[in-house]
């Protein structure tokens, strides 16, 4: 027990000695330290840092610059758009991409013809912004703005063998279905504003039917009835019903790949720059107004400070040189004030045409000479044959100062009364005069507008790809009924006349077979009957 106390005492003395030695050494080190509160630094480093901040050294002051917080905008405008229309179109792409050999083929086809692409883009310049605005207002994919490139190469006067007209290539029947007027005065299938609205209505209708944009596009080209039956046929066989899996005509098979190829090109800014395709500003180009009085097309162009060609490119639907009152007229938006200023300042008549009613039966060329105009020009203005003989009561548009009063017979009708009489036949010398007096009854001239075939871009797809033969055209004409073409009219080979004195054979001559050595008489050319169904007819 005593030994334990002795050992404990020795340990305490040794610890005290070691502690004194350590304190002596540290005191010497701290004496040479310039930092404030060195002892605190040794014992409590954290407290030393706080003390140093509170009591800085007197010989120099530490300066710390406080930067202000960045000022944020009170609101961020997420609707700001690029001033390049191609950027806006790219941002609205929403269709599923199609990738196959046909897409690659047509992309290479277009890229190898940059001049044709550039011409097509230049033609689209007046119309494209309006089309994009209408598409976005309906919440539709902006790929549809490229569809007129496939349909018409953006030629508003394009006219196909299937009688489809305008940027969106409507046939007469489908145009009427979507309220596009087609009369003596105008054909709204060529109207930029009206046809765009009708085309988007149609596309939305067939998309709602199929729930797939590729099938909707196939329906636009082939007919919704035909696509529906193709889908049902695949369903019955347990096959896929998407666009690539359907059995369809070649034109429709190539239709969507063309649009996809254009989407791939215009969706790639670097490729657009490499092909040197024109930039289109993202701002309105078109403005629409109504003419308060009858006005010539030439006069309207002059009031807007446009050439006749420029005005007609914006207003391609007019069939006559005269515009009826309250008819929408399209001009560039930056020409609107100019148009109204010139209209209010003009003192000359707005029309050089007036209505004329034929008092008695007369030839068109003789009537033309009375008004100092060529027969061909008068026939063109009135959509009549140049050598026509007109009956009494026929109404014509002829040169002369026109106003609402003397144009009344025309302005109040959708089409004028135009009676074409047959030419009187010469009476044989031996025949009685009474036998030659009777003539066949006159006929009314058709009031349907005369279509003009638009020149297609040969370096690019022609007007909606109408390169098919007559049998393919007949299929395209019956869209609504599933593409079933009307059968060709049967033609019989005429029987050879019997020699004099010989009894004619009662059998009808038949067409020779391949093994027959007899030379067949030429068959009557078969005519394809028009169909009133489908998009083109």
PDB file of N, CA, C and O in Angstrom, residues 73 123 133 216 238 280 516:
ATOM      1  N   UNK A  73     -34.570  39.707 -64.559  1.00  0.00           N
ATOM      2  CA  UNK A  73     -35.751  40.319 -65.141  1.00  0.00           C
ATOM      3  C   UNK A  73     -36.986  39.906 -64.359  1.00  0.00           C
ATOM      4  O   UNK A  73     -37.088  38.795 -63.864  1.00  0.00           O
ATOM      5  N   UNK A 123     -40.590  31.235-104.707  1.00  0.00           N
ATOM      6  CA  UNK A 123     -42.029  31.273-104.992  1.00  0.00           C
ATOM      7  C   UNK A 123     -42.848  31.201-103.711  1.00  0.00           C
ATOM      8  O   UNK A 123     -43.960  31.713-103.649  1.00  0.00           O
ATOM      9  N   UNK A 133     -48.724  30.720 -89.931  1.00  0.00           N
ATOM     10  CA  UNK A 133     -49.635  31.327 -88.948  1.00  0.00           C
ATOM     11  C   UNK A 133     -50.912  30.506 -88.815  1.00  0.00           C
ATOM     12  O   UNK A 133     -51.390  30.248 -87.701  1.00  0.00           O
ATOM     13  N   UNK A 216     -52.998  10.431 -92.647  1.00  0.00           N
ATOM     14  CA  UNK A 216     -53.750  11.607 -93.102  1.00  0.00           C
ATOM     15  C   UNK A 216     -53.184  12.136 -94.415  1.00  0.00           C
ATOM     16  O   UNK A 216     -53.929  12.503 -95.334  1.00  0.00           O
ATOM     17  N   UNK A 238     -54.208  -9.425 -89.829  1.00  0.00           N
ATOM     18  CA  UNK A 238     -53.293  -9.395 -88.703  1.00  0.00           C
ATOM     19  C   UNK A 238     -51.993  -8.692 -88.993  1.00  0.00           C
ATOM     20  O   UNK A 238     -50.969  -8.968 -88.346  1.00  0.00           O
ATOM     21  N   UNK A 280     -36.180  33.499 -95.277  1.00  0.00           N
ATOM     22  CA  UNK A 280     -37.489  34.147 -95.336  1.00  0.00           C
ATOM     23  C   UNK A 280     -37.751  34.821 -93.995  1.00  0.00           C
ATOM     24  O   UNK A 280     -37.690  34.169 -92.950  1.00  0.00           O
ATOM     25  N   UNK A 516     -52.813 -13.973-134.406  1.00  0.00           N
ATOM     26  CA  UNK A 516     -53.507 -13.653-135.648  1.00  0.00           C
ATOM     27  C   UNK A 516     -52.586 -12.867-136.561  1.00  0.00           C
ATOM     28  O   UNK A 516     -51.879 -11.967-136.151  1.00  0.00           O
TER      29      UNK A 516
END
